[in-house]
mmCIF file of C-alpha atoms and ligand atoms in Angstrom:
data_model
loop_
_atom_site.group_PDB
_atom_site.id
_atom_site.type_symbol
_atom_site.label_atom_id
_atom_site.label_comp_id
_atom_site.label_asym_id
_atom_site.label_seq_id
_atom_site.Cartn_x
_atom_site.Cartn_y
_atom_site.Cartn_z
ATOM 1 C CA MET A 1 18.634 8.126 12.484
ATOM 2 C CA LYS A 2 17.961 11.794 13.071
ATOM 3 C CA ARG A 3 15.769 14.338 11.329
ATOM 4 C CA GLN A 4 18.936 15.933 9.990
ATOM 5 C CA GLU A 5 19.816 12.677 8.227
ATOM 6 C CA CYS A 6 16.443 12.719 6.484
ATOM 7 C CA LEU A 7 17.165 16.196 5.166
ATOM 8 C CA GLU A 8 20.478 14.871 3.881
ATOM 9 C CA LEU A 9 18.767 11.918 2.169
ATOM 10 C CA ASP A 10 16.407 14.383 0.496
ATOM 11 C CA ARG A 11 19.325 16.480 -0.671
ATOM 12 C CA LEU A 12 20.963 13.444 -2.287
ATOM 13 C CA ASP A 13 17.702 11.975 -3.644
ATOM 14 C CA PRO A 14 17.929 11.522 -7.449
ATOM 15 C CA LEU A 15 14.135 11.982 -7.630
ATOM 16 C CA ALA A 16 14.054 15.153 -5.525
ATOM 17 C CA ALA A 17 13.449 17.450 -8.503
ATOM 18 C CA ARG A 18 10.244 15.610 -9.461
ATOM 19 C CA ARG A 19 8.426 17.149 -6.510
ATOM 20 C CA GLN A 20 8.476 20.423 -8.438
ATOM 21 C CA ASP A 21 6.318 18.786 -11.094
ATOM 22 C CA PHE A 22 3.352 18.683 -8.684
ATOM 23 C CA GLU A 23 0.956 21.099 -7.032
ATOM 24 C CA LEU A 24 1.201 20.375 -3.311
ATOM 25 C CA PRO A 25 -0.003 22.525 -0.416
ATOM 26 C CA ALA A 26 2.950 23.600 1.720
ATOM 27 C CA ASP A 27 1.278 22.569 4.982
ATOM 28 C CA VAL A 28 0.352 19.038 3.921
ATOM 29 C CA ILE A 29 2.217 15.739 4.191
ATOM 30 C CA TYR A 30 0.552 13.643 1.559
ATOM 31 C CA LEU A 31 0.478 9.921 2.294
ATOM 32 C CA ASP A 32 -2.461 9.049 0.069
ATOM 33 C CA GLY A 33 -0.935 9.103 -3.404
ATOM 34 C CA ASN A 34 -1.893 5.428 -3.657
ATOM 35 C CA SER A 35 -5.542 6.461 -3.580
ATOM 36 C CA LEU A 36 -5.475 9.770 -5.442
ATOM 37 C CA GLY A 37 -2.153 10.913 -6.858
ATOM 38 C CA ALA A 38 -1.148 14.576 -6.487
ATOM 39 C CA ALA A 39 -1.893 17.007 -9.329
ATOM 40 C CA PRO A 40 0.936 17.369 -11.858
ATOM 41 C CA ARG A 41 1.450 20.983 -12.919
ATOM 42 C CA ALA A 42 1.579 19.844 -16.550
ATOM 43 C CA VAL A 43 -2.058 18.721 -16.315
ATOM 44 C CA GLN A 44 -3.344 22.213 -15.658
ATOM 45 C CA ARG A 45 -1.405 23.620 -18.621
ATOM 46 C CA ARG A 46 -2.564 20.836 -20.911
ATOM 47 C CA LEU A 47 -6.238 21.097 -19.956
ATOM 48 C CA GLN A 48 -6.286 24.879 -20.242
ATOM 49 C CA SER A 49 -4.877 24.763 -23.724
ATOM 50 C CA LEU A 50 -7.087 21.864 -24.734
ATOM 51 C CA ILE A 51 -10.232 23.655 -23.589
ATOM 52 C CA ARG A 52 -9.257 26.944 -25.197
ATOM 53 C CA ARG A 53 -7.762 25.792 -28.484
ATOM 54 C CA GLU A 54 -8.718 22.202 -29.272
ATOM 55 C CA TRP A 55 -12.267 22.321 -27.948
ATOM 56 C CA GLY A 56 -12.961 26.075 -27.989
ATOM 57 C CA GLU A 57 -11.598 26.836 -31.440
ATOM 58 C CA GLY A 58 -11.187 23.459 -33.088
ATOM 59 C CA LEU A 59 -14.600 22.166 -32.002
ATOM 60 C CA ILE A 60 -15.488 18.863 -33.582
ATOM 61 C CA ARG A 61 -12.622 19.161 -36.075
ATOM 62 C CA SER A 62 -10.276 18.274 -33.223
ATOM 63 C CA TRP A 63 -11.287 14.609 -33.318
ATOM 64 C CA ASN A 64 -9.092 14.521 -36.434
ATOM 65 C CA GLU A 65 -6.876 17.568 -36.197
ATOM 66 C CA ALA A 66 -5.892 17.289 -32.545
ATOM 67 C CA ASP A 67 -5.791 13.496 -32.753
ATOM 68 C CA TRP A 68 -8.468 12.983 -30.135
ATOM 69 C CA PHE A 69 -9.679 9.875 -31.851
ATOM 70 C CA THR A 70 -6.480 7.914 -31.287
ATOM 71 C CA MET A 71 -6.026 8.954 -27.653
ATOM 72 C CA PRO A 72 -7.034 5.669 -25.981
ATOM 73 C CA THR A 73 -4.393 3.722 -27.898
ATOM 74 C CA ARG A 74 -1.853 6.561 -27.860
ATOM 75 C CA VAL A 75 -2.057 6.943 -24.082
ATOM 76 C CA GLY A 76 -1.915 3.141 -23.851
ATOM 77 C CA GLU A 77 1.404 3.188 -25.733
ATOM 78 C CA LYS A 78 2.742 5.807 -23.317
ATOM 79 C CA LEU A 79 1.774 3.612 -20.388
ATOM 80 C CA ALA A 80 3.295 0.473 -21.867
ATOM 81 C CA PRO A 81 6.930 1.110 -20.793
ATOM 82 C CA LEU A 82 5.812 1.533 -17.168
ATOM 83 C CA LEU A 83 4.058 -1.822 -17.395
ATOM 84 C CA GLY A 84 6.837 -3.694 -19.131
ATOM 85 C CA ALA A 85 4.590 -4.170 -22.145
ATOM 86 C CA GLY A 86 5.628 -4.132 -25.787
ATOM 87 C CA PRO A 87 3.534 -2.199 -28.343
ATOM 88 C CA ASP A 88 -0.122 -2.810 -29.287
ATOM 89 C CA GLN A 89 -1.172 -4.354 -25.978
ATOM 90 C CA VAL A 90 -2.465 -1.482 -23.812
ATOM 91 C CA VAL A 91 -5.437 0.895 -24.053
ATOM 92 C CA ALA A 92 -6.418 3.693 -21.674
ATOM 93 C CA ALA A 93 -10.176 3.564 -21.271
ATOM 94 C CA ASP A 94 -13.125 3.197 -18.927
ATOM 95 C CA SER A 95 -12.635 2.377 -15.243
ATOM 96 C CA THR A 96 -10.608 -0.387 -13.652
ATOM 97 C CA SER A 97 -13.852 -2.128 -12.708
ATOM 98 C CA ILE A 98 -15.121 -2.132 -16.291
ATOM 99 C CA ASN A 99 -11.794 -3.237 -17.733
ATOM 100 C CA LEU A 100 -11.643 -6.015 -15.199
ATOM 101 C CA TYR A 101 -15.009 -7.296 -16.335
ATOM 102 C CA LYS A 102 -13.902 -7.194 -19.971
ATOM 103 C CA ALA A 103 -10.696 -9.062 -19.139
ATOM 104 C CA LEU A 104 -12.375 -11.671 -16.938
ATOM 105 C CA VAL A 105 -15.078 -12.530 -19.459
ATOM 106 C CA ALA A 106 -12.514 -12.694 -22.270
ATOM 107 C CA ALA A 107 -10.271 -14.976 -20.219
ATOM 108 C CA LEU A 108 -13.166 -17.268 -19.225
ATOM 109 C CA ARG A 109 -14.295 -17.570 -22.832
ATOM 110 C CA LEU A 110 -10.755 -18.537 -23.859
ATOM 111 C CA ARG A 111 -11.010 -21.556 -21.530
ATOM 112 C CA PRO A 112 -14.543 -22.842 -22.292
ATOM 113 C CA ASP A 113 -14.064 -26.413 -21.068
ATOM 114 C CA ARG A 114 -12.740 -25.642 -17.612
ATOM 115 C CA HIS A 115 -14.906 -25.078 -14.547
ATOM 116 C CA ARG A 116 -12.824 -23.685 -11.709
ATOM 117 C CA VAL A 117 -12.133 -19.989 -11.240
ATOM 118 C CA ILE A 118 -9.829 -18.861 -8.447
ATOM 119 C CA GLY A 119 -9.866 -15.412 -6.894
ATOM 120 C CA ASP A 120 -7.871 -13.841 -4.081
ATOM 121 C CA ALA A 121 -10.164 -13.735 -1.039
ATOM 122 C CA ALA A 122 -8.544 -10.497 0.191
ATOM 123 C CA ASN A 123 -8.906 -8.716 -3.122
ATOM 124 C CA PHE A 124 -10.517 -5.286 -3.441
ATOM 125 C CA PRO A 125 -14.326 -5.629 -3.276
ATOM 126 C CA THR A 126 -15.021 -4.541 -6.849
ATOM 127 C CA ASP A 127 -12.662 -7.287 -8.069
ATOM 128 C CA LEU A 128 -14.582 -9.907 -6.086
ATOM 129 C CA TYR A 129 -17.995 -8.661 -7.236
ATOM 130 C CA LEU A 130 -16.978 -8.576 -10.885
ATOM 131 C CA LEU A 131 -15.329 -11.977 -10.760
ATOM 132 C CA GLN A 132 -18.577 -13.428 -9.427
ATOM 133 C CA ALA A 133 -20.568 -11.566 -12.077
ATOM 134 C CA ALA A 134 -18.267 -12.698 -14.892
ATOM 135 C CA CYS A 135 -18.608 -16.337 -13.773
ATOM 136 C CA GLU A 136 -22.392 -16.010 -13.760
ATOM 137 C CA ALA A 137 -22.482 -14.263 -17.130
ATOM 138 C CA VAL A 138 -20.352 -16.914 -18.831
ATOM 139 C CA GLY A 139 -22.019 -19.794 -16.990
ATOM 140 C CA GLY A 140 -20.849 -23.205 -15.809
ATOM 141 C CA ARG A 141 -18.054 -21.840 -13.619
ATOM 142 C CA SER A 142 -17.583 -22.039 -9.892
ATOM 143 C CA LEU A 143 -15.650 -19.377 -8.052
ATOM 144 C CA GLU A 144 -13.303 -20.223 -5.197
ATOM 145 C CA ARG A 145 -11.889 -17.464 -3.023
ATOM 146 C CA LEU A 146 -8.547 -18.459 -1.560
ATOM 147 C CA ASP A 147 -5.800 -16.765 0.390
ATOM 148 C CA ALA A 148 -3.223 -15.540 -2.099
ATOM 149 C CA GLU A 149 -0.482 -17.791 -0.707
ATOM 150 C CA ASP A 150 -2.658 -20.876 -1.299
ATOM 151 C CA ILE A 151 -3.491 -20.069 -4.911
ATOM 152 C CA ALA A 152 -0.490 -21.570 -6.711
ATOM 153 C CA ALA A 153 -0.985 -24.979 -5.061
ATOM 154 C CA ALA A 154 -4.727 -25.014 -5.813
ATOM 155 C CA ILE A 155 -4.477 -24.616 -9.591
ATOM 156 C CA ASP A 156 -5.214 -27.765 -11.595
ATOM 157 C CA GLY A 157 -6.217 -28.906 -15.074
ATOM 158 C CA ASP A 158 -9.820 -27.839 -14.517
ATOM 159 C CA THR A 159 -8.854 -24.262 -13.581
ATOM 160 C CA ALA A 160 -9.859 -21.693 -16.190
ATOM 161 C CA VAL A 161 -8.788 -18.390 -14.696
ATOM 162 C CA VAL A 162 -6.922 -17.010 -11.701
ATOM 163 C CA ALA A 163 -7.506 -13.365 -10.748
ATOM 164 C CA LEU A 164 -5.597 -11.430 -8.155
ATOM 165 C CA SER A 165 -4.075 -8.078 -7.289
ATOM 166 C CA HIS A 166 -0.350 -7.663 -7.639
ATOM 167 C CA VAL A 167 -0.213 -5.540 -4.471
ATOM 168 C CA ASP A 168 -2.815 -6.095 -1.756
ATOM 169 C CA TYR A 169 -4.683 -2.831 -1.187
ATOM 170 C CA ARG A 170 -4.831 -3.238 2.575
ATOM 171 C CA SER A 171 -1.543 -4.810 3.605
ATOM 172 C CA GLY A 172 0.619 -3.782 0.664
ATOM 173 C CA GLN A 173 1.741 -7.428 0.233
ATOM 174 C CA LEU A 174 3.418 -7.780 -3.159
ATOM 175 C CA HIS A 175 2.749 -11.030 -5.000
ATOM 176 C CA ASP A 176 5.320 -12.647 -7.274
ATOM 177 C CA MET A 177 3.952 -12.144 -10.766
ATOM 178 C CA ALA A 178 6.456 -14.369 -12.577
ATOM 179 C CA THR A 179 6.046 -17.337 -10.229
ATOM 180 C CA ILE A 180 2.258 -17.218 -10.022
ATOM 181 C CA SER A 181 1.845 -16.666 -13.763
ATOM 182 C CA ALA A 182 4.140 -19.635 -14.441
ATOM 183 C CA ALA A 183 2.123 -21.884 -12.111
ATOM 184 C CA VAL A 184 -1.101 -20.784 -13.808
ATOM 185 C CA HIS A 185 0.287 -21.482 -17.265
ATOM 186 C CA ALA A 186 1.758 -24.839 -16.272
ATOM 187 C CA ALA A 187 -1.828 -25.938 -15.623
ATOM 188 C CA GLY A 188 -3.057 -24.408 -18.894
ATOM 189 C CA ALA A 189 -5.054 -21.664 -17.163
ATOM 190 C CA LEU A 190 -4.985 -17.870 -17.620
ATOM 191 C CA VAL A 191 -4.163 -15.104 -15.148
ATOM 192 C CA VAL A 192 -5.719 -11.653 -14.790
ATOM 193 C CA TRP A 193 -3.667 -9.197 -12.734
ATOM 194 C CA ASP A 194 -4.990 -6.046 -11.064
ATOM 195 C CA LEU A 195 -2.181 -3.482 -10.960
ATOM 196 C CA ALA A 196 -4.106 -0.750 -9.126
ATOM 197 C CA HIS A 197 -1.370 -0.418 -6.491
ATOM 198 C CA SER A 198 1.633 -1.294 -8.609
ATOM 199 C CA ALA A 199 1.457 0.786 -11.802
ATOM 200 C CA GLY A 200 3.616 3.842 -11.114
ATOM 201 C CA ALA A 201 4.781 2.387 -7.796
ATOM 202 C CA LEU A 202 7.341 -0.115 -9.072
ATOM 203 C CA ALA A 203 8.709 -1.413 -12.367
ATOM 204 C CA LEU A 204 6.481 -4.016 -13.973
ATOM 205 C CA ALA A 205 7.366 -6.665 -16.542
ATOM 206 C CA LEU A 206 4.019 -7.889 -17.848
ATOM 207 C CA ASP A 207 5.421 -9.421 -21.042
ATOM 208 C CA GLU A 208 8.377 -11.075 -19.389
ATOM 209 C CA ASP A 209 6.376 -12.322 -16.397
ATOM 210 C CA GLY A 210 3.764 -13.897 -18.660
ATOM 211 C CA ALA A 211 0.671 -11.902 -17.699
ATOM 212 C CA ASP A 212 -2.330 -12.748 -19.872
ATOM 213 C CA PHE A 213 -4.509 -9.778 -18.942
ATOM 214 C CA ALA A 214 -3.960 -6.840 -16.611
ATOM 215 C CA VAL A 215 -5.878 -3.767 -15.509
ATOM 216 C CA GLY A 216 -5.068 -0.778 -13.332
ATOM 217 C CA CYS A 217 -6.036 2.722 -12.276
ATOM 218 C CA GLY A 218 -4.930 6.012 -13.820
ATOM 219 C CA TYR A 219 -5.629 8.072 -10.721
ATOM 220 C CA LYS A 220 -3.438 6.361 -8.088
ATOM 221 C CA PHE A 221 0.355 6.312 -8.527
ATOM 222 C CA LEU A 222 -0.042 7.484 -12.139
ATOM 223 C CA ASN A 223 -1.489 10.850 -11.024
ATOM 224 C CA GLY A 224 -4.043 11.134 -13.836
ATOM 225 C CA GLY A 225 -6.619 12.938 -11.661
ATOM 226 C CA PRO A 226 -9.824 11.930 -9.855
ATOM 227 C CA GLY A 227 -11.614 9.239 -11.835
ATOM 228 C CA ALA A 228 -8.885 9.193 -14.514
ATOM 229 C CA PRO A 229 -9.243 6.566 -17.253
ATOM 230 C CA ALA A 230 -7.941 3.144 -16.325
ATOM 231 C CA PHE A 231 -5.908 0.805 -18.529
ATOM 232 C CA LEU A 232 -6.304 -2.657 -19.956
ATOM 233 C CA TYR A 233 -3.450 -4.898 -21.099
ATOM 234 C CA VAL A 234 -4.141 -7.893 -23.309
ATOM 235 C CA ALA A 235 -1.156 -10.047 -24.284
ATOM 236 C CA LEU A 236 -0.699 -10.132 -28.056
ATOM 237 C CA ARG A 237 -1.169 -13.915 -28.164
ATOM 238 C CA HIS A 238 -4.785 -13.586 -26.993
ATOM 239 C CA GLN A 239 -5.933 -10.580 -28.952
ATOM 240 C CA GLY A 240 -7.248 -12.273 -32.070
ATOM 241 C CA GLY A 241 -9.301 -14.728 -30.031
ATOM 242 C CA ILE A 242 -11.303 -12.154 -28.095
ATOM 243 C CA GLU A 243 -14.925 -11.359 -28.816
ATOM 244 C CA PRO A 244 -15.412 -8.279 -26.629
ATOM 245 C CA VAL A 245 -18.132 -8.589 -23.988
ATOM 246 C CA LEU A 246 -18.976 -4.913 -24.609
ATOM 247 C CA PRO A 247 -18.786 -4.634 -28.399
ATOM 248 C CA GLY A 248 -19.196 -0.875 -28.657
ATOM 249 C CA TRP A 249 -18.679 1.142 -31.798
ATOM 250 C CA MET A 250 -15.274 2.499 -30.747
ATOM 251 C CA GLY A 251 -13.971 -1.077 -30.822
ATOM 252 C CA HIS A 252 -15.384 -1.683 -34.306
ATOM 253 C CA ALA A 253 -13.026 -2.297 -37.208
ATOM 254 C CA ASN A 254 -14.440 0.792 -38.916
ATOM 255 C CA PRO A 255 -16.580 2.920 -36.570
ATOM 256 C CA PHE A 256 -17.429 5.510 -39.179
ATOM 257 C CA ALA A 257 -18.828 2.971 -41.608
ATOM 258 C CA PHE A 258 -21.790 2.926 -39.195
ATOM 259 C CA ALA A 259 -22.306 -0.724 -40.099
ATOM 260 C CA PRO A 260 -25.319 -2.491 -38.594
ATOM 261 C CA ASP A 261 -23.231 -5.480 -37.504
ATOM 262 C CA TYR A 262 -20.255 -5.525 -35.193
ATOM 263 C CA GLU A 263 -16.876 -6.455 -36.526
ATOM 264 C CA PRO A 264 -13.995 -6.222 -34.034
ATOM 265 C CA ALA A 265 -11.048 -3.948 -34.761
ATOM 266 C CA PRO A 266 -7.822 -5.844 -35.267
ATOM 267 C CA GLY A 267 -5.707 -5.876 -32.141
ATOM 268 C CA ILE A 268 -6.052 -4.102 -28.809
ATOM 269 C CA ALA A 269 -8.496 -1.422 -30.070
ATOM 270 C CA ARG A 270 -11.357 -3.939 -30.090
ATOM 271 C CA ASN A 271 -11.418 -3.590 -26.311
ATOM 272 C CA LEU A 272 -12.651 -0.011 -26.546
ATOM 273 C CA CYS A 273 -16.343 0.599 -26.095
ATOM 274 C CA GLY A 274 -17.783 4.125 -26.324
ATOM 275 C CA THR A 275 -16.618 7.680 -26.972
ATOM 276 C CA PRO A 276 -13.454 8.335 -24.950
ATOM 277 C CA PRO A 277 -13.359 11.074 -22.234
ATOM 278 C CA ILE A 278 -10.916 13.415 -23.946
ATOM 279 C CA LEU A 279 -10.369 15.828 -21.054
ATOM 280 C CA SER A 280 -9.568 12.994 -18.679
ATOM 281 C CA LEU A 281 -7.350 11.235 -21.193
ATOM 282 C CA ALA A 282 -5.467 14.477 -21.823
ATOM 283 C CA ALA A 283 -4.920 14.887 -18.072
ATOM 284 C CA LEU A 284 -3.566 11.353 -17.821
ATOM 285 C CA GLU A 285 -1.389 11.836 -20.876
ATOM 286 C CA ALA A 286 0.118 15.014 -19.411
ATOM 287 C CA ALA A 287 0.676 13.259 -16.073
ATOM 288 C CA LEU A 288 2.565 10.478 -17.839
ATOM 289 C CA GLU A 289 5.118 12.943 -19.247
ATOM 290 C CA ILE A 290 6.768 13.076 -15.830
ATOM 291 C CA TRP A 291 7.886 9.454 -16.155
ATOM 292 C CA ALA A 292 10.207 10.216 -19.065
ATOM 293 C CA ASP A 293 12.799 11.434 -16.513
ATOM 294 C CA VAL A 294 12.239 8.732 -13.901
ATOM 295 C CA ASP A 295 14.570 5.808 -13.324
ATOM 296 C CA LEU A 296 12.252 3.068 -12.063
ATOM 297 C CA ALA A 297 15.056 1.395 -10.114
ATOM 298 C CA ALA A 298 15.625 4.654 -8.225
ATOM 299 C CA LEU A 299 11.856 4.945 -7.690
ATOM 300 C CA ARG A 300 11.680 1.482 -6.137
ATOM 301 C CA HIS A 301 14.765 2.085 -4.042
ATOM 302 C CA LYS A 302 13.271 5.281 -2.599
ATOM 303 C CA SER A 303 9.861 3.686 -2.075
ATOM 304 C CA GLN A 304 11.435 0.866 -0.061
ATOM 305 C CA ALA A 305 13.638 3.253 1.920
ATOM 306 C CA LEU A 306 10.640 5.465 2.771
ATOM 307 C CA GLY A 307 8.745 2.372 3.914
ATOM 308 C CA GLN A 308 11.572 1.164 6.149
ATOM 309 C CA LEU A 309 11.935 4.648 7.621
ATOM 310 C CA LEU A 310 8.216 4.858 8.424
ATOM 311 C CA ILE A 311 8.137 1.415 10.036
ATOM 312 C CA GLU A 312 11.273 1.999 12.102
ATOM 313 C CA ARG A 313 10.306 5.454 13.262
ATOM 314 C CA VAL A 314 6.705 4.548 14.142
ATOM 315 C CA GLU A 315 7.795 1.438 16.030
ATOM 316 C CA GLU A 316 10.396 3.477 17.875
ATOM 317 C CA ILE A 317 8.300 6.435 18.997
ATOM 318 C CA CYS A 318 4.755 4.989 19.064
ATOM 319 C CA ALA A 319 5.556 1.842 21.067
ATOM 320 C CA GLY A 320 3.031 0.841 23.729
ATOM 321 C CA HIS A 321 0.016 2.240 21.881
ATOM 322 C CA ASP A 322 -1.543 -0.895 20.361
ATOM 323 C CA LEU A 323 -0.148 -0.270 16.881
ATOM 324 C CA ALA A 324 0.763 -3.393 14.921
ATOM 325 C CA LEU A 325 2.406 -3.511 11.529
ATOM 326 C CA ALA A 326 -0.072 -4.788 8.905
ATOM 327 C CA SER A 327 2.423 -4.801 6.022
ATOM 328 C CA PRO A 328 5.297 -7.151 5.260
ATOM 329 C CA ARG A 329 8.433 -6.044 7.065
ATOM 330 C CA ASP A 330 10.597 -7.242 4.174
ATOM 331 C CA PRO A 331 10.660 -4.390 1.613
ATOM 332 C CA ASP A 332 10.907 -6.881 -1.261
ATOM 333 C CA GLN A 333 7.524 -8.299 -0.199
ATOM 334 C CA ARG A 334 5.835 -4.919 -0.079
ATOM 335 C CA GLY A 335 4.395 -2.472 -2.594
ATOM 336 C CA SER A 336 4.645 1.282 -2.002
ATOM 337 C CA GLN A 337 2.620 1.609 1.177
ATOM 338 C CA VAL A 338 2.838 0.809 4.868
ATOM 339 C CA SER A 339 -0.227 -0.087 6.937
ATOM 340 C CA PHE A 340 -0.762 -0.467 10.651
ATOM 341 C CA HIS A 341 -3.566 -2.066 12.635
ATOM 342 C CA HIS A 342 -5.031 -0.035 15.471
ATOM 343 C CA PRO A 343 -8.435 -0.487 17.149
ATOM 344 C CA GLN A 344 -9.015 3.280 16.836
ATOM 345 C CA GLY A 345 -7.453 3.517 13.382
ATOM 346 C CA TYR A 346 -10.257 5.580 11.882
ATOM 347 C CA ALA A 347 -10.107 8.318 14.527
ATOM 348 C CA LEU A 348 -6.310 8.349 14.436
ATOM 349 C CA VAL A 349 -6.307 8.878 10.668
ATOM 350 C CA GLN A 350 -8.845 11.690 11.056
ATOM 351 C CA ALA A 351 -6.719 13.322 13.750
ATOM 352 C CA LEU A 352 -3.691 13.080 11.459
ATOM 353 C CA ILE A 353 -5.672 14.688 8.654
ATOM 354 C CA GLY A 354 -6.607 17.425 11.136
ATOM 355 C CA ARG A 355 -2.859 18.149 11.317
ATOM 356 C CA GLY A 356 -2.413 18.052 7.529
ATOM 357 C CA VAL A 357 -0.968 14.523 7.478
ATOM 358 C CA ILE A 358 -3.186 12.776 4.959
ATOM 359 C CA GLY A 359 -3.426 8.993 4.938
ATOM 360 C CA ASP A 360 -6.523 6.821 4.843
ATOM 361 C CA PHE A 361 -8.361 4.086 6.670
ATOM 362 C CA ARG A 362 -9.592 0.707 5.496
ATOM 363 C CA ASP A 363 -11.976 -1.463 7.443
ATOM 364 C CA PRO A 364 -11.765 -3.023 9.894
ATOM 365 C CA ASP A 365 -8.757 -1.415 11.597
ATOM 366 C CA ILE A 366 -6.153 -0.500 8.970
ATOM 367 C CA MET A 367 -4.372 2.835 8.860
ATOM 368 C CA ARG A 368 -2.861 3.051 5.421
ATOM 369 C CA PHE A 369 0.024 5.283 4.354
ATOM 370 C CA GLY A 370 0.868 5.486 0.671
ATOM 371 C CA LEU A 371 4.426 6.392 -0.274
ATOM 372 C CA ALA A 372 4.605 8.136 -3.638
ATOM 373 C CA PRO A 373 8.344 8.537 -4.274
ATOM 374 C CA LEU A 374 7.901 11.189 -6.963
ATOM 375 C CA TYR A 375 6.863 13.822 -4.447
ATOM 376 C CA LEU A 376 7.246 12.466 -0.936
ATOM 377 C CA ARG A 377 10.378 13.410 1.007
ATOM 378 C CA TYR A 378 12.189 11.475 3.726
ATOM 379 C CA VAL A 379 11.615 14.347 6.102
ATOM 380 C CA ASP A 380 7.857 14.139 5.442
ATOM 381 C CA VAL A 381 7.851 10.520 6.592
ATOM 382 C CA TRP A 382 9.889 11.433 9.662
ATOM 383 C CA ASP A 383 7.514 14.244 10.565
ATOM 384 C CA ALA A 384 4.406 12.136 9.902
ATOM 385 C CA ALA A 385 5.594 9.560 12.430
ATOM 386 C CA GLY A 386 6.167 12.396 14.900
ATOM 387 C CA HIS A 387 2.601 13.640 14.470
ATOM 388 C CA LEU A 388 1.235 10.141 14.993
ATOM 389 C CA ALA A 389 3.224 9.779 18.219
ATOM 390 C CA GLU A 390 1.934 13.134 19.495
ATOM 391 C CA ILE A 391 -1.651 12.224 18.673
ATOM 392 C CA LEU A 392 -1.356 8.885 20.487
ATOM 393 C CA GLU A 393 0.356 10.518 23.455
ATOM 394 C CA SER A 394 -2.118 13.407 23.806
ATOM 395 C CA GLY A 395 -5.265 11.403 23.000
ATOM 396 C CA GLU A 396 -6.458 14.195 20.709
ATOM 397 C CA TRP A 397 -8.004 11.533 18.437
ATOM 398 C CA ARG A 398 -10.740 11.095 21.080
ATOM 399 C CA GLN A 399 -12.531 14.248 19.908
ATOM 400 C CA ASP A 400 -16.011 13.440 18.609
ATOM 401 C CA SER A 401 -15.307 15.091 15.274
ATOM 402 C CA PHE A 402 -12.552 12.553 14.565
ATOM 403 C CA ARG A 403 -14.678 9.549 15.472
ATOM 404 C CA SER A 404 -17.802 10.012 13.340
ATOM 405 C CA ARG A 405 -17.477 8.204 10.010
ATOM 406 C CA ARG A 406 -17.633 10.166 6.777
ATOM 407 C CA THR A 407 -18.788 8.696 3.456
ATOM 408 C CA VAL A 408 -15.321 8.292 2.016
ATOM 409 C CA THR A 409 -12.825 6.885 4.482
HETATM 410 C C1 LIG B 1 -8.502 1.238 -6.386
HETATM 411 C C2 LIG B 1 -8.822 -0.152 -6.836
HETATM 412 C C3 LIG B 1 -9.866 -0.387 -7.735
HETATM 413 C C4 LIG B 1 -10.767 0.747 -8.151
HETATM 414 O O1 LIG B 1 -11.540 0.444 -9.260
HETATM 415 P P1 LIG B 1 -12.363 1.637 -9.950
HETATM 416 O O2 LIG B 1 -13.112 0.989 -11.029
HETATM 417 O O3 LIG B 1 -11.361 2.649 -10.392
HETATM 418 O O4 LIG B 1 -13.236 2.234 -8.905
HETATM 419 C C5 LIG B 1 -10.050 -1.680 -8.187
HETATM 420 N N1 LIG B 1 -9.274 -2.696 -7.771
HETATM 421 C C6 LIG B 1 -8.261 -2.500 -6.882
HETATM 422 C C7 LIG B 1 -7.410 -3.640 -6.453
HETATM 423 C C8 LIG B 1 -8.028 -1.226 -6.372
HETATM 424 O O5 LIG B 1 -7.067 -1.026 -5.478
#
């Protein structure tokens, strides 16, 4: 492979035009779209007009006239095709952490007579904290943290809930949703999936794969902006049975009756809690427009090709520098990122950022490179590997400024 071949791949790329939908600095190679997606140009237009017309002129009338009130369910419906979800099962609201807590408590309450709860030991910290908290809140449950590959075999008739991420945030390992969900259901248990690193990265089939509950972030591969609303999926078959753990007025059957007692809305809307963040929802909604033109099979194909290119090129030109692949080599086992171990991973990532090549670092030694196929080019991946090789060769990462830890890594 040569750099020229990357330029040719970019020329033939069916997704190439999508890059124009984003604001991206010319001197940056952005390999962190799995942590904070790039800014879609449509978001700026939408927010400007919302602030000027809907808020500025419409004022409080816009809750009705600009349809603000229905935004959490409306944006949920726009997300549903990306998740492989039929209608009335998705809301855009709150954060992933909060939605996870809602889903976990709901799932535990649907299995009151079972005691075991199984979580993925390598899951993102907030998932582990909230799983523990949900078990304590519901009571009588004991949490076991297992390696993801041991989960299916550990499920039995006393298992209430299994919770795991579809794509591991550190390694990028992709778990088989259909197989794990089937094993969970065969034992009569329920499964809660975290899609933080899969929504917008690959095609999902929540209905077909039998997910019971799922949550995910709006600000990663969905490009909804920093702190964008998250989403919650509840399979239709469970919706009637859920008493929300946070029974706020926005999930009431009739919020503007101002009734003293809570009565859940029919369907997915009962999972809403308080007043929705309209600016953030509008940003996410505008960001989702991009997907109307995206073939998810082409997205996955490009994501896998970018990953193979990064692995091959780094292993070719960075050999002998203590780098070890931390992601599955098989592209079918991997989400849309590639990670490497290196004892000086933090400083190396900082040195890359110093050159405008933005990835991130995850303790203890993981350099993580997100591959967002909507705006990343083959030539970017080629050049990023070249920068990494130069940094390793020159030792420029040894500068003090690259070695002192900042708050956000
Ligand atoms: C990014 C991420 C989160 C973040 O949750 P927030 O509530 O948005 O902070 C949660 N879980 C996983 C697996 C993640 O990757």
